[in-house]
Amino acid sequence: MWFAIWAEDAPNSLTARRATRPAHLARLEQLLAEGRLLVAGPCPAIASTDPGEAGFTGSLVVAEFDSLADAQAWADQDPYLAAGVYAKVTVKPYLKVLP
């Protein structure tokens, strides 16, 4: 089943986000290689593809896992969470309807 992982950034976490990005992306690339990633990306703090120092407010990942517990365990191991980039992470089942 698909699961939506919605993460909210901690204040002033842009430096930690930049430093931890390679490890964070490596896990997403693994999901992609396994055919389990629907979409992933950050939410810019301003309406721009390059928000610069404005940074980001969070991230969204929609990926396939066997269970909510598996999705939660995967989210709990995110390098952004360990580095203090994320202040809050919510994992919910997701039903893809369109397109």
PDB file of N, CA, C and O in Angstrom, residues 13-92:
ATOM      1  N   SER A  13      16.613  25.178  10.359  1.00  0.00           N
ATOM      2  CA  SER A  13      17.226  23.875  10.101  1.00  0.00           C
ATOM      3  C   SER A  13      17.868  23.765   8.715  1.00  0.00           C
ATOM      4  O   SER A  13      18.287  22.684   8.311  1.00  0.00           O
ATOM      5  N   LEU A  14      17.957  24.878   7.993  1.00  0.00           N
ATOM      6  CA  LEU A  14      18.463  24.821   6.625  1.00  0.00           C
ATOM      7  C   LEU A  14      19.902  24.315   6.548  1.00  0.00           C
ATOM      8  O   LEU A  14      20.236  23.505   5.677  1.00  0.00           O
ATOM      9  N   THR A  15      20.761  24.734   7.449  1.00  0.00           N
ATOM     10  CA  THR A  15      22.156  24.276   7.436  1.00  0.00           C
ATOM     11  C   THR A  15      22.224  22.761   7.633  1.00  0.00           C
ATOM     12  O   THR A  15      22.947  22.062   6.914  1.00  0.00           O
ATOM     13  N   ALA A  16      21.464  22.242   8.585  1.00  0.00           N
ATOM     14  CA  ALA A  16      21.431  20.794   8.821  1.00  0.00           C
ATOM     15  C   ALA A  16      20.826  20.068   7.627  1.00  0.00           C
ATOM     16  O   ALA A  16      21.289  18.992   7.246  1.00  0.00           O
ATOM     17  N   ARG A  17      19.822  20.653   6.997  1.00  0.00           N
ATOM     18  CA  ARG A  17      19.197  20.051   5.819  1.00  0.00           C
ATOM     19  C   ARG A  17      20.224  19.914   4.697  1.00  0.00           C
ATOM     20  O   ARG A  17      20.339  18.861   4.079  1.00  0.00           O
ATOM     21  N   ARG A  18      20.962  20.971   4.450  1.00  0.00           N
ATOM     22  CA  ARG A  18      21.971  20.938   3.380  1.00  0.00           C
ATOM     23  C   ARG A  18      23.052  19.894   3.669  1.00  0.00           C
ATOM     24  O   ARG A  18      23.479  19.177   2.765  1.00  0.00           O
ATOM     25  N   ALA A  19      23.487  19.823   4.903  1.00  0.00           N
ATOM     26  CA  ALA A  19      24.565  18.893   5.264  1.00  0.00           C
ATOM     27  C   ALA A  19      24.120  17.430   5.182  1.00  0.00           C
ATOM     28  O   ALA A  19      24.920  16.548   4.858  1.00  0.00           O
ATOM     29  N   THR A  20      22.858  17.170   5.449  1.00  0.00           N
ATOM     30  CA  THR A  20      22.347  15.809   5.539  1.00  0.00           C
ATOM     31  C   THR A  20      21.690  15.344   4.237  1.00  0.00           C
ATOM     32  O   THR A  20      21.357  14.173   4.088  1.00  0.00           O
ATOM     33  N   ARG A  21      21.536  16.233   3.282  1.00  0.00           N
ATOM     34  CA  ARG A  21      20.805  15.927   2.043  1.00  0.00           C
ATOM     35  C   ARG A  21      21.319  14.688   1.305  1.00  0.00           C
ATOM     36  O   ARG A  21      20.513  13.857   0.873  1.00  0.00           O
ATOM     37  N   PRO A  22      22.628  14.489   1.136  1.00  0.00           N
ATOM     38  CA  PRO A  22      23.073  13.294   0.405  1.00  0.00           C
ATOM     39  C   PRO A  22      22.583  11.982   1.037  1.00  0.00           C
ATOM     40  O   PRO A  22      22.137  11.076   0.321  1.00  0.00           O
ATOM     41  N   ALA A  23      22.631  11.869   2.339  1.00  0.00           N
ATOM     42  CA  ALA A  23      22.172  10.648   3.013  1.00  0.00           C
ATOM     43  C   ALA A  23      20.656  10.495   2.887  1.00  0.00           C
ATOM     44  O   ALA A  23      20.144   9.387   2.689  1.00  0.00           O
ATOM     45  N   HIS A  24      19.935  11.597   2.978  1.00  0.00           N
ATOM     46  CA  HIS A  24      18.482  11.576   2.820  1.00  0.00           C
ATOM     47  C   HIS A  24      18.109  11.119   1.409  1.00  0.00           C
ATOM     48  O   HIS A  24      17.245  10.251   1.237  1.00  0.00           O
ATOM     49  N   LEU A  25      18.758  11.681   0.401  1.00  0.00           N
ATOM     50  CA  LEU A  25      18.465  11.320  -0.985  1.00  0.00           C
ATOM     51  C   LEU A  25      18.824   9.878  -1.301  1.00  0.00           C
ATOM     52  O   LEU A  25      18.131   9.215  -2.085  1.00  0.00           O
ATOM     53  N   ALA A  26      19.873   9.361  -0.699  1.00  0.00           N
ATOM     54  CA  ALA A  26      20.285   7.976  -0.948  1.00  0.00           C
ATOM     55  C   ALA A  26      19.169   7.003  -0.579  1.00  0.00           C
ATOM     56  O   ALA A  26      18.926   6.022  -1.288  1.00  0.00           O
ATOM     57  N   ARG A  27      18.470   7.265   0.512  1.00  0.00           N
ATOM     58  CA  ARG A  27      17.367   6.387   0.919  1.00  0.00           C
ATOM     59  C   ARG A  27      16.203   6.482  -0.064  1.00  0.00           C
ATOM     60  O   ARG A  27      15.566   5.482  -0.389  1.00  0.00           O
ATOM     61  N   LEU A  28      15.941   7.680  -0.559  1.00  0.00           N
ATOM     62  CA  LEU A  28      14.876   7.850  -1.548  1.00  0.00           C
ATOM     63  C   LEU A  28      15.246   7.180  -2.866  1.00  0.00           C
ATOM     64  O   LEU A  28      14.394   6.561  -3.513  1.00  0.00           O
ATOM     65  N   GLU A  29      16.494   7.291  -3.254  1.00  0.00           N
ATOM     66  CA  GLU A  29      16.953   6.642  -4.486  1.00  0.00           C
ATOM     67  C   GLU A  29      16.821   5.125  -4.385  1.00  0.00           C
ATOM     68  O   GLU A  29      16.523   4.453  -5.375  1.00  0.00           O
ATOM     69  N   GLN A  30      17.009   4.579  -3.197  1.00  0.00           N
ATOM     70  CA  GLN A  30      16.833   3.143  -2.999  1.00  0.00           C
ATOM     71  C   GLN A  30      15.368   2.751  -3.214  1.00  0.00           C
ATOM     72  O   GLN A  30      15.070   1.759  -3.882  1.00  0.00           O
ATOM     73  N   LEU A  31      14.450   3.533  -2.652  1.00  0.00           N
ATOM     74  CA  LEU A  31      13.028   3.266  -2.875  1.00  0.00           C
ATOM     75  C   LEU A  31      12.690   3.353  -4.361  1.00  0.00           C
ATOM     76  O   LEU A  31      11.935   2.529  -4.881  1.00  0.00           O
ATOM     77  N   LEU A  32      13.241   4.347  -5.042  1.00  0.00           N
ATOM     78  CA  LEU A  32      13.007   4.514  -6.471  1.00  0.00           C
ATOM     79  C   LEU A  32      13.506   3.306  -7.253  1.00  0.00           C
ATOM     80  O   LEU A  32      12.797   2.765  -8.115  1.00  0.00           O
ATOM     81  N   ALA A  33      14.704   2.835  -6.938  1.00  0.00           N
ATOM     82  CA  ALA A  33      15.287   1.677  -7.620  1.00  0.00           C
ATOM     83  C   ALA A  33      14.451   0.420  -7.401  1.00  0.00           C
ATOM     84  O   ALA A  33      14.394  -0.449  -8.267  1.00  0.00           O
ATOM     85  N   GLU A  34      13.788   0.347  -6.259  1.00  0.00           N
ATOM     86  CA  GLU A  34      12.933  -0.795  -5.934  1.00  0.00           C
ATOM     87  C   GLU A  34      11.527  -0.654  -6.514  1.00  0.00           C
ATOM     88  O   GLU A  34      10.687  -1.524  -6.334  1.00  0.00           O
ATOM     89  N   GLY A  35      11.250   0.479  -7.185  1.00  0.00           N
ATOM     90  CA  GLY A  35       9.932   0.713  -7.756  1.00  0.00           C
ATOM     91  C   GLY A  35       8.869   1.042  -6.733  1.00  0.00           C
ATOM     92  O   GLY A  35       7.680   0.858  -6.982  1.00  0.00           O
ATOM     93  N   ARG A  36       9.284   1.568  -5.571  1.00  0.00           N
ATOM     94  CA  ARG A  36       8.356   1.820  -4.463  1.00  0.00           C
ATOM     95  C   ARG A  36       8.116   3.289  -4.187  1.00  0.00           C
ATOM     96  O   ARG A  36       7.400   3.633  -3.248  1.00  0.00           O
ATOM     97  N   LEU A  37       8.673   4.191  -4.992  1.00  0.00           N
ATOM     98  CA  LEU A  37       8.542   5.624  -4.754  1.00  0.00           C
ATOM     99  C   LEU A  37       7.599   6.240  -5.772  1.00  0.00           C
ATOM    100  O   LEU A  37       7.828   6.133  -6.981  1.00  0.00           O
ATOM    101  N   LEU A  38       6.541   6.874  -5.292  1.00  0.00           N
ATOM    102  CA  LEU A  38       5.602   7.562  -6.169  1.00  0.00           C
ATOM    103  C   LEU A  38       6.040   9.006  -6.391  1.00  0.00           C
ATOM    104  O   LEU A  38       6.096   9.482  -7.511  1.00  0.00           O
ATOM    105  N   VAL A  39       6.375   9.697  -5.308  1.00  0.00           N
ATOM    106  CA  VAL A  39       6.785  11.093  -5.383  1.00  0.00           C
ATOM    107  C   VAL A  39       7.541  11.457  -4.102  1.00  0.00           C
ATOM    108  O   VAL A  39       7.285  10.893  -3.040  1.00  0.00           O
ATOM    109  N   ALA A  40       8.468  12.388  -4.243  1.00  0.00           N
ATOM    110  CA  ALA A  40       9.190  12.883  -3.070  1.00  0.00           C
ATOM    111  C   ALA A  40       9.723  14.269  -3.373  1.00  0.00           C
ATOM    112  O   ALA A  40      10.154  14.536  -4.496  1.00  0.00           O
ATOM    113  N   GLY A  41       9.694  15.127  -2.388  1.00  0.00           N
ATOM    114  CA  GLY A  41      10.269  16.451  -2.576  1.00  0.00           C
ATOM    115  C   GLY A  41      10.010  17.365  -1.394  1.00  0.00           C
ATOM    116  O   GLY A  41       9.153  17.087  -0.552  1.00  0.00           O
ATOM    117  N   PRO A  42      10.743  18.477  -1.354  1.00  0.00           N
ATOM    118  CA  PRO A  42      10.591  19.439  -0.272  1.00  0.00           C
ATOM    119  C   PRO A  42       9.516  20.474  -0.583  1.00  0.00           C
ATOM    120  O   PRO A  42       9.107  20.641  -1.730  1.00  0.00           O
ATOM    121  N   CYS A  43       9.089  21.171   0.448  1.00  0.00           N
ATOM    122  CA  CYS A  43       8.136  22.269   0.332  1.00  0.00           C
ATOM    123  C   CYS A  43       8.896  23.577   0.578  1.00  0.00           C
ATOM    124  O   CYS A  43       9.275  23.866   1.722  1.00  0.00           O
ATOM    125  N   PRO A  44       9.153  24.365  -0.477  1.00  0.00           N
ATOM    126  CA  PRO A  44       9.879  25.623  -0.292  1.00  0.00           C
ATOM    127  C   PRO A  44       9.093  26.593   0.593  1.00  0.00           C
ATOM    128  O   PRO A  44       7.861  26.607   0.581  1.00  0.00           O
ATOM    129  N   ALA A  45       9.818  27.398   1.344  1.00  0.00           N
ATOM    130  CA  ALA A  45       9.189  28.378   2.227  1.00  0.00           C
ATOM    131  C   ALA A  45       8.591  29.537   1.436  1.00  0.00           C
ATOM    132  O   ALA A  45       7.730  30.254   1.947  1.00  0.00           O
ATOM    133  N   ILE A  46       9.046  29.711   0.199  1.00  0.00           N
ATOM    134  CA  ILE A  46       8.501  30.725  -0.690  1.00  0.00           C
ATOM    135  C   ILE A  46       8.178  30.059  -2.028  1.00  0.00           C
ATOM    136  O   ILE A  46       8.680  28.980  -2.314  1.00  0.00           O
ATOM    137  N   ALA A  47       7.381  30.710  -2.838  1.00  0.00           N
ATOM    138  CA  ALA A  47       6.978  30.142  -4.127  1.00  0.00           C
ATOM    139  C   ALA A  47       8.110  30.288  -5.139  1.00  0.00           C
ATOM    140  O   ALA A  47       8.111  31.177  -5.984  1.00  0.00           O
ATOM    141  N   SER A  48       9.092  29.385  -5.017  1.00  0.00           N
ATOM    142  CA  SER A  48      10.258  29.420  -5.888  1.00  0.00           C
ATOM    143  C   SER A  48      10.874  28.020  -5.941  1.00  0.00           C
ATOM    144  O   SER A  48      10.887  27.306  -4.938  1.00  0.00           O
ATOM    145  N   THR A  49      11.397  27.654  -7.120  1.00  0.00           N
ATOM    146  CA  THR A  49      12.098  26.366  -7.213  1.00  0.00           C
ATOM    147  C   THR A  49      13.443  26.414  -6.514  1.00  0.00           C
ATOM    148  O   THR A  49      14.010  25.374  -6.199  1.00  0.00           O
ATOM    149  N   ASP A  50      13.962  27.610  -6.265  1.00  0.00           N
ATOM    150  CA  ASP A  50      15.206  27.786  -5.512  1.00  0.00           C
ATOM    151  C   ASP A  50      14.965  28.842  -4.436  1.00  0.00           C
ATOM    152  O   ASP A  50      15.179  30.033  -4.663  1.00  0.00           O
ATOM    153  N   PRO A  51      14.496  28.417  -3.265  1.00  0.00           N
ATOM    154  CA  PRO A  51      14.146  29.388  -2.225  1.00  0.00           C
ATOM    155  C   PRO A  51      15.335  30.028  -1.525  1.00  0.00           C
ATOM    156  O   PRO A  51      15.146  30.898  -0.678  1.00  0.00           O
ATOM    157  N   GLY A  52      16.547  29.595  -1.841  1.00  0.00           N
ATOM    158  CA  GLY A  52      17.734  30.189  -1.225  1.00  0.00           C
ATOM    159  C   GLY A  52      17.676  30.117   0.283  1.00  0.00           C
ATOM    160  O   GLY A  52      17.323  29.091   0.869  1.00  0.00           O
ATOM    161  N   GLU A  53      18.004  31.204   0.921  1.00  0.00           N
ATOM    162  CA  GLU A  53      18.070  31.234   2.384  1.00  0.00           C
ATOM    163  C   GLU A  53      16.700  31.170   3.045  1.00  0.00           C
ATOM    164  O   GLU A  53      16.608  30.945   4.249  1.00  0.00           O
ATOM    165  N   ALA A  54      15.609  31.337   2.264  1.00  0.00           N
ATOM    166  CA  ALA A  54      14.267  31.178   2.835  1.00  0.00           C
ATOM    167  C   ALA A  54      14.056  29.727   3.264  1.00  0.00           C
ATOM    168  O   ALA A  54      13.319  29.450   4.201  1.00  0.00           O
ATOM    169  N   GLY A  55      14.721  28.822   2.543  1.00  0.00           N
ATOM    170  CA  GLY A  55      14.701  27.416   2.933  1.00  0.00           C
ATOM    171  C   GLY A  55      13.400  26.707   2.644  1.00  0.00           C
ATOM    172  O   GLY A  55      12.688  27.030   1.693  1.00  0.00           O
ATOM    173  N   PHE A  56      13.097  25.751   3.494  1.00  0.00           N
ATOM    174  CA  PHE A  56      11.976  24.850   3.290  1.00  0.00           C
ATOM    175  C   PHE A  56      11.158  24.731   4.570  1.00  0.00           C
ATOM    176  O   PHE A  56      11.659  24.972   5.668  1.00  0.00           O
ATOM    177  N   THR A  57       9.901  24.347   4.406  1.00  0.00           N
ATOM    178  CA  THR A  57       9.024  24.167   5.569  1.00  0.00           C
ATOM    179  C   THR A  57       8.777  22.698   5.889  1.00  0.00           C
ATOM    180  O   THR A  57       8.218  22.385   6.929  1.00  0.00           O
ATOM    181  N   GLY A  58       9.203  21.820   4.982  1.00  0.00           N
ATOM    182  CA  GLY A  58       8.998  20.397   5.209  1.00  0.00           C
ATOM    183  C   GLY A  58       9.194  19.603   3.936  1.00  0.00           C
ATOM    184  O   GLY A  58       9.732  20.117   2.955  1.00  0.00           O
ATOM    185  N   SER A  59       8.737  18.361   3.963  1.00  0.00           N
ATOM    186  CA  SER A  59       8.890  17.465   2.819  1.00  0.00           C
ATOM    187  C   SER A  59       7.706  16.511   2.750  1.00  0.00           C
ATOM    188  O   SER A  59       7.065  16.221   3.763  1.00  0.00           O
ATOM    189  N   LEU A  60       7.478  15.993   1.538  1.00  0.00           N
ATOM    190  CA  LEU A  60       6.462  14.977   1.317  1.00  0.00           C
ATOM    191  C   LEU A  60       7.092  13.802   0.587  1.00  0.00           C
ATOM    192  O   LEU A  60       7.799  13.996  -0.406  1.00  0.00           O
ATOM    193  N   VAL A  61       6.837  12.606   1.078  1.00  0.00           N
ATOM    194  CA  VAL A  61       7.243  11.367   0.408  1.00  0.00           C
ATOM    195  C   VAL A  61       6.004  10.491   0.330  1.00  0.00           C
ATOM    196  O   VAL A  61       5.307  10.320   1.339  1.00  0.00           O
ATOM    197  N   VAL A  62       5.716   9.962  -0.847  1.00  0.00           N
ATOM    198  CA  VAL A  62       4.668   8.963  -0.998  1.00  0.00           C
ATOM    199  C   VAL A  62       5.359   7.725  -1.558  1.00  0.00           C
ATOM    200  O   VAL A  62       5.921   7.756  -2.655  1.00  0.00           O
ATOM    201  N   ALA A  63       5.333   6.651  -0.766  1.00  0.00           N
ATOM    202  CA  ALA A  63       6.049   5.434  -1.135  1.00  0.00           C
ATOM    203  C   ALA A  63       5.246   4.212  -0.701  1.00  0.00           C
ATOM    204  O   ALA A  63       4.357   4.295   0.149  1.00  0.00           O
ATOM    205  N   GLU A  64       5.619   3.081  -1.284  1.00  0.00           N
ATOM    206  CA  GLU A  64       4.927   1.829  -1.007  1.00  0.00           C
ATOM    207  C   GLU A  64       5.653   1.041   0.084  1.00  0.00           C
ATOM    208  O   GLU A  64       6.863   0.840   0.015  1.00  0.00           O
ATOM    209  N   PHE A  65       4.874   0.598   1.061  1.00  0.00           N
ATOM    210  CA  PHE A  65       5.383  -0.232   2.150  1.00  0.00           C
ATOM    211  C   PHE A  65       4.363  -1.337   2.422  1.00  0.00           C
ATOM    212  O   PHE A  65       3.189  -1.210   2.064  1.00  0.00           O
ATOM    213  N   ASP A  66       4.787  -2.395   3.082  1.00  0.00           N
ATOM    214  CA  ASP A  66       3.896  -3.512   3.393  1.00  0.00           C
ATOM    215  C   ASP A  66       2.869  -3.165   4.457  1.00  0.00           C
ATOM    216  O   ASP A  66       1.788  -3.741   4.494  1.00  0.00           O
ATOM    217  N   SER A  67       3.226  -2.212   5.340  1.00  0.00           N
ATOM    218  CA  SER A  67       2.324  -1.876   6.441  1.00  0.00           C
ATOM    219  C   SER A  67       2.632  -0.473   6.952  1.00  0.00           C
ATOM    220  O   SER A  67       3.691   0.094   6.657  1.00  0.00           O
ATOM    221  N   LEU A  68       1.702   0.053   7.729  1.00  0.00           N
ATOM    222  CA  LEU A  68       1.920   1.345   8.376  1.00  0.00           C
ATOM    223  C   LEU A  68       3.141   1.275   9.290  1.00  0.00           C
ATOM    224  O   LEU A  68       3.946   2.209   9.330  1.00  0.00           O
ATOM    225  N   ALA A  69       3.297   0.170   9.992  1.00  0.00           N
ATOM    226  CA  ALA A  69       4.459   0.011  10.877  1.00  0.00           C
ATOM    227  C   ALA A  69       5.766   0.069  10.087  1.00  0.00           C
ATOM    228  O   ALA A  69       6.733   0.690  10.537  1.00  0.00           O
ATOM    229  N   ASP A  70       5.797  -0.559   8.911  1.00  0.00           N
ATOM    230  CA  ASP A  70       6.996  -0.509   8.071  1.00  0.00           C
ATOM    231  C   ASP A  70       7.270   0.906   7.573  1.00  0.00           C
ATOM    232  O   ASP A  70       8.421   1.355   7.544  1.00  0.00           O
ATOM    233  N   ALA A  71       6.223   1.606   7.172  1.00  0.00           N
ATOM    234  CA  ALA A  71       6.378   2.990   6.704  1.00  0.00           C
ATOM    235  C   ALA A  71       6.880   3.881   7.839  1.00  0.00           C
ATOM    236  O   ALA A  71       7.768   4.715   7.645  1.00  0.00           O
ATOM    237  N   GLN A  72       6.318   3.694   9.021  1.00  0.00           N
ATOM    238  CA  GLN A  72       6.735   4.490  10.174  1.00  0.00           C
ATOM    239  C   GLN A  72       8.186   4.203  10.538  1.00  0.00           C
ATOM    240  O   GLN A  72       8.960   5.116  10.828  1.00  0.00           O
ATOM    241  N   ALA A  73       8.565   2.934  10.503  1.00  0.00           N
ATOM    242  CA  ALA A  73       9.948   2.563  10.821  1.00  0.00           C
ATOM    243  C   ALA A  73      10.909   3.183   9.815  1.00  0.00           C
ATOM    244  O   ALA A  73      11.981   3.666  10.201  1.00  0.00           O
ATOM    245  N   TRP A  74      10.529   3.181   8.533  1.00  0.00           N
ATOM    246  CA  TRP A  74      11.374   3.801   7.512  1.00  0.00           C
ATOM    247  C   TRP A  74      11.502   5.294   7.780  1.00  0.00           C
ATOM    248  O   TRP A  74      12.602   5.849   7.751  1.00  0.00           O
ATOM    249  N   ALA A  75      10.395   5.958   8.068  1.00  0.00           N
ATOM    250  CA  ALA A  75      10.411   7.399   8.341  1.00  0.00           C
ATOM    251  C   ALA A  75      11.232   7.724   9.587  1.00  0.00           C
ATOM    252  O   ALA A  75      11.949   8.732   9.624  1.00  0.00           O
ATOM    253  N   ASP A  76      11.154   6.869  10.585  1.00  0.00           N
ATOM    254  CA  ASP A  76      11.889   7.101  11.837  1.00  0.00           C
ATOM    255  C   ASP A  76      13.402   7.035  11.645  1.00  0.00           C
ATOM    256  O   ASP A  76      14.148   7.546  12.484  1.00  0.00           O
ATOM    257  N   GLN A  77      13.854   6.414  10.548  1.00  0.00           N
ATOM    258  CA  GLN A  77      15.287   6.286  10.284  1.00  0.00           C
ATOM    259  C   GLN A  77      15.814   7.348   9.324  1.00  0.00           C
ATOM    260  O   GLN A  77      16.979   7.294   8.912  1.00  0.00           O
ATOM    261  N   ASP A  78      14.986   8.322   8.977  1.00  0.00           N
ATOM    262  CA  ASP A  78      15.418   9.351   8.036  1.00  0.00           C
ATOM    263  C   ASP A  78      16.554  10.178   8.633  1.00  0.00           C
ATOM    264  O   ASP A  78      16.449  10.651   9.762  1.00  0.00           O
ATOM    265  N   PRO A  79      17.634  10.373   7.882  1.00  0.00           N
ATOM    266  CA  PRO A  79      18.742  11.188   8.371  1.00  0.00           C
ATOM    267  C   PRO A  79      18.326  12.613   8.746  1.00  0.00           C
ATOM    268  O   PRO A  79      18.909  13.211   9.650  1.00  0.00           O
ATOM    269  N   TYR A  80      17.328  13.153   8.062  1.00  0.00           N
ATOM    270  CA  TYR A  80      16.843  14.495   8.417  1.00  0.00           C
ATOM    271  C   TYR A  80      16.264  14.516   9.828  1.00  0.00           C
ATOM    272  O   TYR A  80      16.434  15.499  10.550  1.00  0.00           O
ATOM    273  N   LEU A  81      15.600  13.467  10.221  1.00  0.00           N
ATOM    274  CA  LEU A  81      15.042  13.394  11.571  1.00  0.00           C
ATOM    275  C   LEU A  81      16.172  13.332  12.593  1.00  0.00           C
ATOM    276  O   LEU A  81      16.171  14.067  13.584  1.00  0.00           O
ATOM    277  N   ALA A  82      17.159  12.485  12.341  1.00  0.00           N
ATOM    278  CA  ALA A  82      18.294  12.350  13.259  1.00  0.00           C
ATOM    279  C   ALA A  82      19.097  13.639  13.378  1.00  0.00           C
ATOM    280  O   ALA A  82      19.633  13.954  14.440  1.00  0.00           O
ATOM    281  N   ALA A  83      19.157  14.421  12.287  1.00  0.00           N
ATOM    282  CA  ALA A  83      19.937  15.666  12.278  1.00  0.00           C
ATOM    283  C   ALA A  83      19.159  16.863  12.816  1.00  0.00           C
ATOM    284  O   ALA A  83      19.704  17.964  12.891  1.00  0.00           O
ATOM    285  N   GLY A  84      17.898  16.654  13.168  1.00  0.00           N
ATOM    286  CA  GLY A  84      17.098  17.746  13.705  1.00  0.00           C
ATOM    287  C   GLY A  84      16.471  18.635  12.644  1.00  0.00           C
ATOM    288  O   GLY A  84      15.963  19.711  12.971  1.00  0.00           O
ATOM    289  N   VAL A  85      16.500  18.203  11.384  1.00  0.00           N
ATOM    290  CA  VAL A  85      15.845  18.980  10.329  1.00  0.00           C
ATOM    291  C   VAL A  85      14.338  18.918  10.520  1.00  0.00           C
ATOM    292  O   VAL A  85      13.658  19.936  10.451  1.00  0.00           O
ATOM    293  N   TYR A  86      13.831  17.728  10.767  1.00  0.00           N
ATOM    294  CA  TYR A  86      12.397  17.556  10.949  1.00  0.00           C
ATOM    295  C   TYR A  86      12.015  17.712  12.413  1.00  0.00           C
ATOM    296  O   TYR A  86      12.601  17.091  13.292  1.00  0.00           O
ATOM    297  N   ALA A  87      10.989  18.523  12.656  1.00  0.00           N
ATOM    298  CA  ALA A  87      10.448  18.683  14.001  1.00  0.00           C
ATOM    299  C   ALA A  87       9.294  17.720  14.238  1.00  0.00           C
ATOM    300  O   ALA A  87       9.046  17.305  15.372  1.00  0.00           O
ATOM    301  N   LYS A  88       8.590  17.347  13.155  1.00  0.00           N
ATOM    302  CA  LYS A  88       7.424  16.480  13.274  1.00  0.00           C
ATOM    303  C   LYS A  88       7.287  15.678  11.986  1.00  0.00           C
ATOM    304  O   LYS A  88       7.432  16.220  10.896  1.00  0.00           O
ATOM    305  N   VAL A  89       6.986  14.385  12.124  1.00  0.00           N
ATOM    306  CA  VAL A  89       6.771  13.512  10.966  1.00  0.00           C
ATOM    307  C   VAL A  89       5.466  12.752  11.186  1.00  0.00           C
ATOM    308  O   VAL A  89       5.268  12.140  12.230  1.00  0.00           O
ATOM    309  N   THR A  90       4.600  12.811  10.176  1.00  0.00           N
ATOM    310  CA  THR A  90       3.322  12.117  10.214  1.00  0.00           C
ATOM    311  C   THR A  90       3.279  11.116   9.069  1.00  0.00           C
ATOM    312  O   THR A  90       3.616  11.461   7.933  1.00  0.00           O
ATOM    313  N   VAL A  91       2.866   9.888   9.364  1.00  0.00           N
ATOM    314  CA  VAL A  91       2.765   8.841   8.357  1.00  0.00           C
ATOM    315  C   VAL A  91       1.318   8.360   8.311  1.00  0.00           C
ATOM    316  O   VAL A  91       0.754   8.008   9.353  1.00  0.00           O
ATOM    317  N   LYS A  92       0.743   8.368   7.087  1.00  0.00           N
ATOM    318  CA  LYS A  92      -0.647   7.936   6.922  1.00  0.00           C
ATOM    319  C   LYS A  92      -0.785   7.087   5.673  1.00  0.00           C
ATOM    320  O   LYS A  92      -0.078   7.314   4.682  1.00  0.00           O
TER     321      LYS A  92
END
